[in-house]
Coordinates of C-alpha atoms and ligand atoms in Angstrom, one line a residue:
S1 CA 38.2 108.9 -27.5
R2 CA 37.0 107.9 -24.0
S3 CA 38.8 104.5 -24.2
C4 CA 42.1 106.2 -25.3
R5 CA 41.8 108.7 -22.4
L6 CA 41.2 105.8 -20.0
K7 CA 44.1 104.0 -21.4
A8 CA 46.3 107.1 -20.9
S9 CA 45.2 107.5 -17.3
Y10 CA 45.9 103.8 -16.7
K11 CA 49.4 104.4 -18.1
V12 CA 49.9 107.3 -15.7
E13 CA 48.7 105.1 -12.9
L14 CA 51.2 102.3 -13.8
A15 CA 54.0 104.9 -14.1
K16 CA 53.2 106.3 -10.7
M17 CA 53.2 102.8 -9.2
L18 CA 56.6 102.0 -10.7
L19 CA 58.0 105.3 -9.3
N20 CA 56.6 104.6 -5.9
E21 CA 58.2 101.2 -6.0
G22 CA 61.7 102.6 -6.7
Q23 CA 61.7 101.9 -10.4
G24 CA 62.6 105.4 -11.7
H25 CA 65.6 103.9 -13.6
L26 CA 63.2 102.4 -16.1
F27 CA 62.5 105.9 -17.4
E28 CA 65.9 107.6 -17.0
H29 CA 66.9 107.1 -20.6
W30 CA 63.5 108.2 -22.1
P31 CA 63.8 111.0 -24.6
E32 CA 61.2 113.9 -24.8
P33 CA 57.6 113.2 -25.9
G34 CA 57.3 112.5 -29.6
V35 CA 60.5 110.4 -29.7
H36 CA 60.2 106.6 -29.6
D37 CA 56.5 106.9 -28.8
D38 CA 55.8 103.5 -30.2
K39 CA 58.4 101.9 -28.1
K40 CA 57.1 103.7 -25.0
K41 CA 53.6 102.4 -25.8
N42 CA 55.0 98.8 -26.1
F43 CA 56.7 99.3 -22.7
F44 CA 53.4 100.2 -21.1
D45 CA 51.6 97.3 -22.8
Q46 CA 54.2 95.0 -21.3
V47 CA 53.9 96.6 -17.8
S48 CA 50.2 96.3 -18.0
R49 CA 50.5 92.5 -18.8
L50 CA 53.0 92.0 -16.0
N51 CA 50.7 93.9 -13.7
S52 CA 47.5 91.9 -14.5
S53 CA 49.1 88.5 -14.5
Y54 CA 50.4 88.6 -11.0
P55 CA 48.1 88.3 -8.0
G56 CA 48.2 91.7 -6.4
G57 CA 49.9 93.3 -9.4
L58 CA 53.4 94.4 -10.2
A59 CA 53.7 96.4 -7.0
A60 CA 53.1 93.3 -5.0
Y61 CA 55.7 91.5 -7.1
I62 CA 58.3 94.1 -6.4
Q63 CA 57.5 94.2 -2.6
N64 CA 57.6 90.4 -2.4
A65 CA 60.9 90.5 -4.3
K66 CA 62.4 93.1 -1.9
K67 CA 61.6 91.0 1.1
L68 CA 62.8 87.7 -0.4
L69 CA 66.0 89.3 -1.6
A70 CA 66.7 90.8 1.8
D71 CA 66.1 87.4 3.4
S72 CA 68.4 85.7 0.9
K73 CA 71.1 88.3 1.5
A74 CA 70.8 87.8 5.2
G75 CA 71.3 84.1 4.6
Q76 CA 67.9 83.4 6.1
N77 CA 66.7 79.8 5.4
P78 CA 63.0 79.4 4.6
Y79 CA 63.1 76.4 6.9
D80 CA 64.6 78.2 9.9
G81 CA 63.0 77.0 13.1
F82 CA 61.6 73.8 11.4
T83 CA 62.8 70.3 12.2
P84 CA 62.3 67.7 9.5
S85 CA 61.0 64.2 10.1
V86 CA 59.7 61.3 8.0
P87 CA 55.9 61.6 7.5
S88 CA 53.6 58.6 7.3
G89 CA 51.2 58.2 4.4
E90 CA 49.3 55.6 2.4
A91 CA 51.6 53.0 1.0
L92 CA 50.0 50.9 -1.8
T93 CA 51.0 47.6 -3.1
F94 CA 50.2 47.0 -6.8
G95 CA 47.6 44.3 -7.4
D96 CA 46.6 43.5 -3.9
E97 CA 42.9 43.6 -2.7
N98 CA 43.2 47.0 -1.3
F99 CA 44.8 48.3 -4.5
V100 CA 42.1 46.8 -6.7
S101 CA 39.3 48.2 -4.5
L102 CA 40.9 51.7 -4.4
E103 CA 41.2 51.6 -8.2
A104 CA 37.5 50.9 -8.4
A105 CA 36.7 53.8 -6.0
G106 CA 39.0 56.0 -8.1
V107 CA 37.4 55.1 -11.4
K108 CA 34.0 55.8 -9.9
E109 CA 35.1 59.3 -8.8
A110 CA 36.8 60.1 -12.1
R111 CA 33.5 61.4 -13.6
N112 CA 33.7 64.2 -11.0
A113 CA 37.3 65.1 -11.7
A114 CA 39.1 67.7 -13.8
F115 CA 42.7 67.2 -15.1
V116 CA 45.3 69.9 -15.3
L117 CA 48.6 69.4 -17.1
V118 CA 51.4 71.8 -16.4
A119 CA 53.3 72.0 -19.7
G120 CA 54.9 75.5 -19.8
G121 CA 58.4 74.3 -19.1
L122 CA 61.0 74.4 -21.8
G123 CA 62.7 71.3 -20.7
E124 CA 66.2 72.8 -20.6
R125 CA 67.6 69.8 -18.9
L126 CA 66.5 67.6 -21.8
G127 CA 67.6 70.0 -24.5
Y128 CA 64.9 68.7 -26.9
K129 CA 64.0 71.2 -29.6
G130 CA 60.3 70.7 -29.6
I131 CA 57.7 70.6 -26.8
K132 CA 58.0 67.7 -24.5
V133 CA 54.4 66.6 -24.7
A134 CA 55.0 65.9 -28.4
L135 CA 57.7 63.4 -27.7
P136 CA 56.8 59.8 -28.2
R137 CA 56.0 58.1 -24.9
E138 CA 57.4 55.0 -26.4
T139 CA 58.6 54.4 -30.0
T140 CA 56.8 51.0 -30.5
T141 CA 53.6 52.8 -31.3
G142 CA 55.1 56.3 -31.5
K143 CA 52.2 57.8 -29.6
C144 CA 53.2 61.1 -28.0
F145 CA 52.7 61.9 -24.3
L146 CA 49.8 64.2 -25.0
Q147 CA 48.0 61.5 -27.0
H148 CA 48.5 59.0 -24.2
Y149 CA 47.2 61.5 -21.5
I150 CA 44.1 62.4 -23.5
E151 CA 43.4 58.7 -24.3
S152 CA 43.8 57.9 -20.6
I153 CA 41.4 60.6 -19.5
L154 CA 38.9 59.5 -22.2
A155 CA 39.2 55.9 -21.0
L156 CA 38.6 57.0 -17.4
Q157 CA 35.6 59.0 -18.6
E158 CA 34.1 56.1 -20.3
A159 CA 34.7 53.6 -17.5
S160 CA 33.5 56.0 -14.9
C161 CA 30.3 56.7 -16.7
K162 CA 29.6 53.0 -17.3
M163 CA 30.0 52.3 -13.6
E164 CA 27.4 54.9 -12.7
G165 CA 24.9 53.7 -15.4
E166 CA 24.9 55.9 -18.5
C167 CA 26.0 59.5 -18.1
H168 CA 27.2 62.2 -20.4
T169 CA 30.0 63.6 -18.3
K170 CA 32.9 65.0 -20.2
I171 CA 36.0 65.3 -18.0
P172 CA 37.5 68.7 -18.4
F173 CA 41.2 69.0 -19.3
A174 CA 43.2 72.2 -18.8
I175 CA 46.7 72.6 -20.1
M176 CA 49.0 75.3 -18.8
T177 CA 51.3 76.5 -21.5
S178 CA 53.8 79.4 -21.7
D179 CA 55.1 81.6 -24.6
D180 CA 57.7 78.8 -25.1
T181 CA 55.1 76.0 -25.6
N182 CA 51.7 77.6 -26.4
A183 CA 51.7 77.7 -30.2
L184 CA 53.2 74.2 -30.6
T185 CA 50.8 72.7 -28.1
I186 CA 47.8 74.1 -29.9
K187 CA 49.2 73.0 -33.2
L188 CA 49.7 69.5 -31.9
L189 CA 46.1 69.3 -30.6
E190 CA 44.5 70.8 -33.7
S191 CA 46.5 68.8 -36.2
N192 CA 45.4 65.6 -34.5
S193 CA 41.7 66.4 -33.9
Y194 CA 42.5 66.7 -30.1
F195 CA 43.4 63.0 -30.1
G196 CA 39.7 62.1 -29.9
M197 CA 38.7 64.5 -27.1
E198 CA 36.0 67.1 -27.8
P199 CA 37.8 70.4 -28.4
S200 CA 35.4 72.1 -25.9
Q201 CA 36.7 69.8 -23.1
V202 CA 40.2 71.3 -23.5
K203 CA 41.1 74.7 -22.1
I204 CA 44.5 76.2 -22.6
L205 CA 45.8 78.6 -19.9
K206 CA 49.0 80.4 -20.9
Q207 CA 51.2 81.5 -18.1
E208 CA 53.1 84.8 -18.4
K209 CA 56.7 85.2 -17.5
V210 CA 57.6 87.6 -14.6
A211 CA 59.9 90.6 -14.5
C212 CA 63.6 90.0 -13.8
L213 CA 65.3 91.7 -10.9
A214 CA 68.7 93.4 -11.4
D215 CA 69.8 94.0 -7.8
N216 CA 68.9 93.6 -4.1
D217 CA 66.6 96.6 -4.3
A218 CA 64.4 94.6 -6.7
R219 CA 65.1 97.1 -9.5
L220 CA 63.5 95.6 -12.6
A221 CA 66.1 94.6 -15.2
L222 CA 65.8 96.0 -18.7
D223 CA 66.3 93.7 -21.7
P224 CA 70.0 94.1 -22.8
N225 CA 68.8 94.4 -26.4
D226 CA 65.8 96.7 -25.9
K227 CA 65.8 99.5 -23.4
Y228 CA 62.0 99.8 -23.6
K229 CA 61.4 96.2 -22.5
I230 CA 61.6 94.6 -19.1
Q231 CA 63.5 91.4 -19.1
T232 CA 61.4 88.4 -18.2
K233 CA 61.8 84.8 -17.1
P234 CA 59.5 81.9 -16.2
H235 CA 57.9 82.1 -12.8
G236 CA 57.5 78.3 -12.4
H237 CA 54.7 75.7 -12.3
G238 CA 53.1 77.3 -9.3
D239 CA 51.4 79.8 -11.7
V240 CA 48.8 77.1 -12.4
H241 CA 46.9 78.0 -9.3
S242 CA 46.5 81.7 -10.0
L243 CA 45.6 80.9 -13.6
L244 CA 42.8 78.5 -12.6
Y245 CA 41.5 81.2 -10.3
S246 CA 41.7 84.2 -12.6
S247 CA 40.4 82.4 -15.6
G248 CA 37.2 81.5 -13.7
L249 CA 37.7 77.9 -14.7
L250 CA 37.8 76.6 -11.1
E251 CA 34.5 78.3 -10.3
Q252 CA 33.0 76.9 -13.5
W253 CA 34.1 73.4 -12.6
K254 CA 32.7 73.8 -9.1
N255 CA 29.4 75.0 -10.4
T256 CA 29.2 71.9 -12.7
G257 CA 29.6 69.5 -9.8
R258 CA 33.3 68.7 -10.1
R259 CA 34.9 67.4 -6.9
W260 CA 38.6 66.8 -7.7
V261 CA 41.3 68.6 -9.6
L262 CA 44.3 66.4 -10.6
F263 CA 47.5 68.1 -11.6
F264 CA 50.3 66.4 -13.5
Q265 CA 53.5 67.0 -15.3
D266 CA 54.6 66.8 -19.0
T267 CA 56.6 63.6 -19.4
N268 CA 55.6 60.8 -17.0
G269 CA 54.5 58.0 -19.2
L270 CA 53.5 55.8 -16.2
L271 CA 51.4 58.3 -14.4
F272 CA 48.0 57.0 -15.4
N273 CA 48.9 53.6 -13.8
A274 CA 48.7 55.4 -10.5
I275 CA 45.7 57.8 -11.1
P276 CA 42.8 55.4 -10.4
S277 CA 44.1 54.1 -7.0
A278 CA 45.4 57.5 -5.9
L279 CA 42.0 59.1 -6.6
G280 CA 40.5 56.2 -4.7
V281 CA 42.7 57.1 -1.7
S282 CA 41.6 60.8 -1.9
A283 CA 37.9 59.8 -2.0
T284 CA 38.0 57.2 0.7
K285 CA 40.3 59.1 3.1
G286 CA 38.7 62.5 2.4
Y287 CA 42.0 64.1 1.7
N288 CA 41.9 67.8 0.7
V289 CA 45.4 67.4 -0.7
N290 CA 46.9 64.1 -1.8
S291 CA 50.4 64.1 -3.3
L292 CA 51.7 61.1 -5.2
A293 CA 55.1 59.8 -4.2
V294 CA 57.6 57.0 -4.9
P295 CA 60.5 55.7 -2.9
R296 CA 63.3 58.2 -3.5
K297 CA 67.0 57.7 -4.0
A298 CA 69.2 60.2 -2.1
K299 CA 70.2 63.1 -4.4
E300 CA 67.5 62.1 -7.0
A301 CA 66.2 65.3 -8.6
I302 CA 62.8 65.0 -7.1
G303 CA 61.6 66.7 -3.9
G304 CA 61.3 64.9 -0.6
I305 CA 57.9 64.8 1.2
T306 CA 58.8 65.9 4.7
K307 CA 57.0 66.5 8.0
L308 CA 58.2 69.9 9.2
T309 CA 57.7 70.8 12.9
H310 CA 58.3 74.3 14.0
A311 CA 59.7 75.3 17.3
D312 CA 56.4 77.0 18.0
G313 CA 54.5 73.7 17.5
R314 CA 53.2 74.2 14.0
T315 CA 53.5 71.2 11.7
M316 CA 53.0 70.6 8.0
V317 CA 53.6 67.8 5.5
I318 CA 55.2 69.4 2.5
N319 CA 57.6 68.8 -0.4
V320 CA 61.1 70.0 0.4
E321 CA 62.7 70.6 -3.0
Y322 CA 65.7 68.4 -4.0
N323 CA 68.2 71.3 -3.7
Q324 CA 67.0 72.2 -0.2
L325 CA 66.6 68.9 1.4
D326 CA 70.3 68.3 1.9
P327 CA 71.1 71.7 3.6
L328 CA 68.0 71.4 5.7
L329 CA 69.0 67.9 7.0
R330 CA 72.6 69.0 7.7
A331 CA 71.4 72.1 9.5
T332 CA 69.2 70.0 11.8
G333 CA 71.5 67.3 13.1
H334 CA 71.9 64.9 10.2
P335 CA 75.6 65.2 9.3
D336 CA 75.2 63.0 6.2
G337 CA 72.5 65.2 4.7
D338 CA 70.4 63.7 1.9
A339 CA 71.5 60.0 2.3
N340 CA 70.0 56.6 1.7
C341 CA 69.0 54.6 4.8
E342 CA 69.2 50.8 5.3
T343 CA 66.5 50.2 2.7
G344 CA 68.8 51.7 0.0
Y345 CA 66.4 54.7 -0.4
S346 CA 66.1 58.1 1.2
P347 CA 63.7 57.8 4.1
Y348 CA 61.8 60.8 2.6
P349 CA 59.3 59.7 -0.1
G350 CA 59.9 61.3 -3.5
N351 CA 57.4 63.9 -4.7
I352 CA 56.4 63.2 -8.3
N353 CA 54.3 66.3 -8.5
Q354 CA 51.0 64.6 -9.1
L355 CA 48.6 66.4 -6.8
I356 CA 44.9 65.6 -6.2
L357 CA 43.1 68.5 -4.6
E358 CA 39.5 68.4 -3.4
L359 CA 37.9 71.1 -5.4
G360 CA 35.6 72.6 -2.7
P361 CA 38.2 73.5 -0.1
Y362 CA 40.7 74.4 -2.9
S363 CA 38.4 76.9 -4.4
E364 CA 37.6 78.4 -1.0
E365 CA 41.3 78.8 -0.3
L366 CA 41.9 80.4 -3.7
K367 CA 39.2 83.0 -3.0
K368 CA 41.4 84.1 -0.2
T369 CA 44.8 83.9 -1.9
H370 CA 43.8 84.4 -5.5
G371 CA 46.1 81.6 -6.3
A372 CA 49.3 83.3 -5.0
I373 CA 51.8 80.6 -4.0
S374 CA 54.7 81.0 -1.6
E375 CA 57.7 82.1 -3.7
F376 CA 61.4 81.9 -3.5
V377 CA 64.4 83.6 -5.1
N378 CA 67.7 82.1 -6.1
P379 CA 70.1 84.8 -7.0
K380 CA 73.6 83.9 -8.1
Y381 CA 75.8 86.5 -6.3
T382 CA 79.1 87.7 -7.7
D383 CA 80.8 87.3 -4.4
S384 CA 80.3 86.6 -0.7
T385 CA 79.3 90.2 0.0
K386 CA 76.1 89.3 -1.8
T387 CA 75.8 92.9 -3.1
A388 CA 75.6 92.1 -6.9
F389 CA 74.2 89.3 -9.1
K390 CA 76.0 87.5 -11.9
S391 CA 72.9 87.8 -14.0
S392 CA 69.4 89.0 -13.3
T393 CA 67.1 86.8 -11.2
R394 CA 63.3 86.5 -10.6
L395 CA 60.8 85.1 -8.1
E396 CA 59.8 81.6 -8.7
C397 CA 57.0 79.3 -7.3
M398 CA 56.1 75.6 -7.4
M399 CA 52.7 74.1 -7.6
Q400 CA 53.3 71.6 -4.8
D401 CA 53.8 74.5 -2.4
Y402 CA 50.0 75.1 -2.4
P403 CA 49.5 73.4 1.0
K404 CA 51.9 75.9 2.7
T405 CA 49.2 78.4 3.3
L406 CA 46.5 75.9 4.5
P407 CA 45.3 75.9 8.1
P408 CA 46.4 73.0 10.3
T409 CA 42.9 71.5 10.0
A410 CA 43.3 70.8 6.3
K411 CA 43.6 67.1 5.5
V412 CA 46.9 66.9 3.7
G413 CA 48.2 63.4 2.9
F414 CA 50.3 61.5 0.4
T415 CA 50.2 58.1 -1.4
V416 CA 53.4 56.1 -2.1
M417 CA 53.6 53.7 -4.9
D418 CA 56.3 51.7 -6.5
A419 CA 58.4 53.8 -9.0
W420 CA 58.3 51.0 -11.6
L421 CA 54.5 51.4 -11.7
A422 CA 54.1 55.2 -11.4
Y423 CA 57.1 57.3 -12.3
A424 CA 59.4 57.5 -15.3
P425 CA 60.0 61.1 -16.3
V426 CA 61.9 62.2 -19.4
K427 CA 64.0 65.1 -18.1
N428 CA 67.7 64.5 -18.6
N429 CA 69.8 64.7 -21.8
P430 CA 72.0 61.7 -22.6
E431 CA 75.2 63.2 -21.3
D432 CA 73.8 64.2 -18.0
A433 CA 71.8 60.9 -17.6
A434 CA 75.0 58.9 -18.2
K435 CA 76.6 60.7 -15.2
V436 CA 73.8 59.9 -12.8
P437 CA 75.2 58.0 -9.8
K438 CA 75.0 54.2 -10.2
G439 CA 71.7 52.9 -8.9
N440 CA 69.9 56.2 -9.2
P441 CA 67.2 56.5 -12.0
F442 CA 68.4 58.2 -15.2
H443 CA 65.1 60.2 -15.9
S444 CA 66.0 60.2 -19.6
A445 CA 64.3 59.3 -22.8
T446 CA 66.0 55.9 -22.7
S447 CA 64.9 55.0 -19.2
G448 CA 61.5 56.6 -19.7
E449 CA 60.7 54.3 -22.6
M450 CA 62.2 51.2 -21.1
A451 CA 60.2 51.8 -18.0
I452 CA 56.9 51.5 -20.0
Y453 CA 57.8 48.0 -21.2
R454 CA 59.0 46.9 -17.8
A455 CA 55.8 48.2 -16.1
N456 CA 53.5 46.6 -18.7
S457 CA 55.5 43.3 -18.5
L458 CA 55.3 43.2 -14.7
I459 CA 51.5 44.0 -14.8
L460 CA 51.0 41.1 -17.3
R461 CA 53.1 38.9 -15.1
K462 CA 51.0 39.8 -12.1
A463 CA 47.9 39.0 -14.1
G464 CA 49.3 35.5 -14.6
A465 CA 51.0 35.6 -18.0
Q466 CA 54.5 34.2 -18.5
I467 CA 56.7 37.1 -19.4
S468 CA 60.4 36.3 -20.0
D469 CA 63.1 38.0 -18.0
P470 CA 64.7 41.2 -19.4
V471 CA 68.2 41.4 -20.8
V472 CA 70.5 44.3 -19.8
S473 CA 71.7 46.6 -22.5
T474 CA 73.5 50.0 -22.6
F475 CA 72.2 52.9 -24.7
N476 CA 73.8 56.4 -24.6
G477 CA 75.9 55.2 -21.7
Q478 CA 73.0 54.1 -19.6
E479 CA 72.5 50.5 -18.5
V480 CA 68.9 49.5 -18.6
E481 CA 66.7 46.4 -18.5
V482 CA 65.1 45.6 -21.8
W483 CA 61.8 43.8 -21.3
P484 CA 59.5 42.6 -24.1
R485 CA 58.1 45.7 -25.8
V486 CA 54.5 45.4 -24.5
T487 CA 52.2 48.3 -25.0
W488 CA 48.5 48.8 -24.9
S489 CA 45.9 51.6 -25.4
P490 CA 44.5 53.0 -22.1
R491 CA 41.0 51.8 -22.9
W492 CA 42.3 48.2 -22.9
G493 CA 44.0 48.2 -19.6
L494 CA 42.9 51.1 -17.5
T495 CA 43.0 49.2 -14.2
F496 CA 44.6 46.0 -13.0
K497 CA 41.2 44.4 -12.8
D498 CA 40.7 45.2 -16.5
V499 CA 44.0 43.6 -17.4
K500 CA 43.3 40.6 -15.3
R501 CA 40.0 40.1 -17.0
K502 CA 41.6 40.2 -20.4
V503 CA 44.7 38.1 -19.9
H504 CA 44.5 34.4 -19.2
G505 CA 47.3 32.6 -17.4
N506 CA 48.1 30.3 -20.2
S507 CA 49.8 33.0 -22.3
S508 CA 53.5 33.7 -22.8
V509 CA 55.7 36.4 -24.3
S510 CA 59.4 36.0 -25.0
Q511 CA 62.0 38.7 -24.3
R512 CA 62.6 39.6 -27.9
S513 CA 58.9 40.1 -28.6
V514 CA 56.8 43.1 -29.4
L515 CA 53.1 43.1 -28.4
V516 CA 50.8 46.0 -29.2
I517 CA 47.2 45.9 -28.1
N518 CA 45.1 48.6 -29.6
G519 CA 41.5 48.0 -28.9
R520 CA 39.0 47.7 -26.1
N521 CA 37.7 44.1 -26.1
V522 CA 40.8 42.1 -26.8
V523 CA 41.3 38.9 -24.7
I524 CA 44.7 37.2 -24.7
D525 CA 44.0 33.6 -24.2
G526 CA 46.5 30.8 -24.9
L527 CA 48.9 33.1 -26.8
S528 CA 52.5 32.1 -27.2
L529 CA 54.4 35.0 -28.7
D530 CA 57.9 34.9 -30.0
G531 CA 58.2 37.9 -32.4
A532 CA 56.1 40.9 -33.2
L533 CA 52.3 41.0 -32.9
I534 CA 50.1 44.0 -33.4
V535 CA 46.4 43.7 -32.6
N536 CA 44.1 46.5 -33.7
S537 CA 40.4 46.3 -33.1
V538 CA 37.4 48.6 -33.2
D539 CA 35.4 49.0 -30.0
E540 CA 32.5 46.8 -31.2
A541 CA 34.8 43.8 -31.9
E542 CA 35.2 41.0 -29.4
V543 CA 38.6 39.6 -30.1
K544 CA 40.4 36.5 -28.7
V545 CA 44.1 36.3 -29.4
T546 CA 45.4 32.8 -29.2
G547 CA 47.9 30.3 -30.6
H548 CA 51.6 30.3 -31.4
V549 CA 52.9 33.4 -33.2
E550 CA 56.5 33.4 -34.3
N551 CA 58.3 35.7 -36.7
K552 CA 61.6 37.6 -37.0
G553 CA 60.1 40.4 -35.1
W554 CA 61.7 43.8 -34.5
T555 CA 65.3 44.3 -33.7
I556 CA 66.8 47.1 -31.5
Q557 CA 69.5 49.2 -33.1
H558 CA 71.9 51.4 -31.2
V559 CA 71.9 55.0 -32.1
D560 CA 74.6 57.4 -31.0
H561 CA 73.2 60.6 -29.6
R562 CA 75.9 62.6 -31.4
D563 CA 74.9 61.1 -34.8
T564 CA 73.0 64.0 -36.4
S565 CA 71.9 61.9 -39.4
E566 CA 69.4 60.2 -37.0
M567 CA 66.1 61.7 -35.9
E568 CA 66.3 63.6 -32.6
E569 CA 63.7 61.3 -31.0
S570 CA 66.0 58.3 -31.6
R571 CA 69.2 60.1 -30.7
I572 CA 67.9 61.1 -27.2
R573 CA 67.0 57.6 -26.4
G574 CA 70.0 55.9 -28.0
F575 CA 68.1 53.3 -29.9
K576 CA 65.5 52.7 -32.7
F577 CA 63.6 49.7 -33.9
E578 CA 64.0 47.9 -37.2
K579 CA 60.7 46.3 -38.1
V580 CA 62.0 43.1 -39.7
E581 CA 58.8 41.0 -39.6
Q582 CA 55.5 41.2 -37.7
L583 CA 52.0 39.9 -37.7
E584 CA 49.4 42.7 -37.7
V585 CA 45.8 41.8 -37.3
N586 CA 42.9 44.1 -37.7
Y587 CA 39.4 43.5 -36.4
Ligands
UGB1 N1 56.5 73.9 -15.8 C1 55.6 74.8 -16.2 O1 54.5 74.5 -16.6 N2 56.0 76.1 -16.1 C2 57.2 76.5 -15.6 O2 57.4 77.8 -15.5 C3 58.1 75.5 -15.2 C4 57.7 74.2 -15.3 P1 60.4 70.4 -14.4 P2 61.3 70.6 -11.7 O3 58.5 65.0 -10.4 O4 60.4 65.0 -11.4 C5 59.5 69.2 -10.3 O5 61.4 71.4 -14.8 O6 60.5 71.8 -11.5 C6 56.1 72.5 -15.9 C7 59.2 69.3 -8.8 O7 59.4 70.6 -8.4 O8 60.3 69.1 -15.2 O9 62.7 70.6 -11.7 C8 57.0 71.6 -16.8 O10 56.5 71.7 -18.2 C9 60.0 68.3 -8.0 O11 59.7 68.3 -6.6 O12 60.7 69.8 -12.9 O13 60.8 69.6 -10.5 C10 56.8 70.2 -16.2 O14 55.7 69.6 -16.7 C11 59.8 66.9 -8.5 O15 58.6 66.5 -8.2 C12 56.6 70.5 -14.7 O16 56.3 71.9 -14.6 C13 60.0 66.8 -10.0 O17 59.3 67.9 -10.7 C14 57.9 70.3 -13.9 O18 59.0 71.0 -14.4 C15 59.6 65.5 -10.6

């Protein structure tokens, strides 16, 4: 048939391209026609996928690889010629007048936003079996990260629409998955009715892996278990840009009046505390690119936002990844490398990979680049001659490198907030977290959950409530502060102003208490809590929570992460709750 002929001619085209690019070895072992034809067909199906999922096709991938491998062999540093210095950005203080007015500006803009979650990573450092977005954000309510993210976007949607009078905007939400996470992410959404979001609001974009490279000539590596298959590995979170472009989603968003695209990562349970004010900064400052940052401890596994000035006068403000910051500083006259300054922090703000891009200029840029992002390669050589690799490598890219190709006229800025408010990722397994240098954040399931309670307690304190001091406890070898286990649904406390309106100063919560607020119009007025209280209310209910509540509450039990009789979710955090006694009220 015509389509078969076309297909055959396409295969010939792909084969010629591979031969032109020095990939003859891929066919050397092929037997005569008629033998292993199915496997040969599968080979071309894979080559075709690899070709169509990379901007410029597989030929461009191989050419880029040759160049980057040659640079790596020559020991060329991507930052050669650049001098780093500390950039200046917007520093926000939680709860002050500026913060509150930026939050209001951000909520207003939210109806023009689209959200993008990059969730294609396997989370190798955490070593959790499932997908990370299915992990509980905290185990008091057990709500997973994805549920929290969706509820936060819906709360923003509702608040934003209300501010502008009635509107029917549905904020779009795209999730980038990979072969490692796609099926489980869809299952999580479908089995939970999309956590209340309309299914049409959610778009899944699956990233493809890229071909592995066997040597310095960028010869593609064959799968050791299948000679008709090219070995592949993840290309990194930078794929999100080419996927937004090639799927047409960006154009669609632009045509429906969207102004902002907000990117975020899979396990930061505090992130939405920072979204309204950061979006407010983008809108009021007119930033084309706004990266969120927190004070960074030296050697912390988050990139440093750095001003780079080239000998030829070019400058850019960009993330320098955590493994590159130290060598860059040492090579440019800072013998201590990545070190803390007198504040106890690195002078370079830490990138938390939450980016807010202005959609108009972003889509214009992607029309030129098709979403291709500056790449890097990190081969592990067998010896100092750098002639062979210990195992195959591949090109990688990072979403925060997007500004690298922008002209100097682009308005690229960043916004720094306190880490207690904005950043508590779950990335490290218990053993690695326990080895983190003293004073540096653990980035574990233990610290990620405790950070939620600390942030919520501090927010309530700032709103005027009396919240007892934390106690210090050690779980899985990590010493953490244990604050009252306070948690609320996003539609209750989206912004500081919302919280302040709903919490009156005459309330108190003891350290051993648990407080869950699950409802929109719940006012805490004259509550004195010493135990566990769960308040659930439907949207229509106007609820006042008051009086003295005392019960045995919930106790915290230690769980050893090696104890396989416990649930994995408890083992990775090193504790679980025993619900001894509680008051649960439903309105
Ligand atoms: N991810 C994908 O979607 N696809 C991939 O191929 C790979 C990852 P990691 P990383 O804020 O803590 C980043 O592995 O890359 C998703 C920044 O580069 O958790 O080591 C994955 O699912 C660093 O500058 O982090 O470091 C996850 O959601 C710093 O900001 C996200 O990409 C650091 O994050 C990040 O992947 C941080």
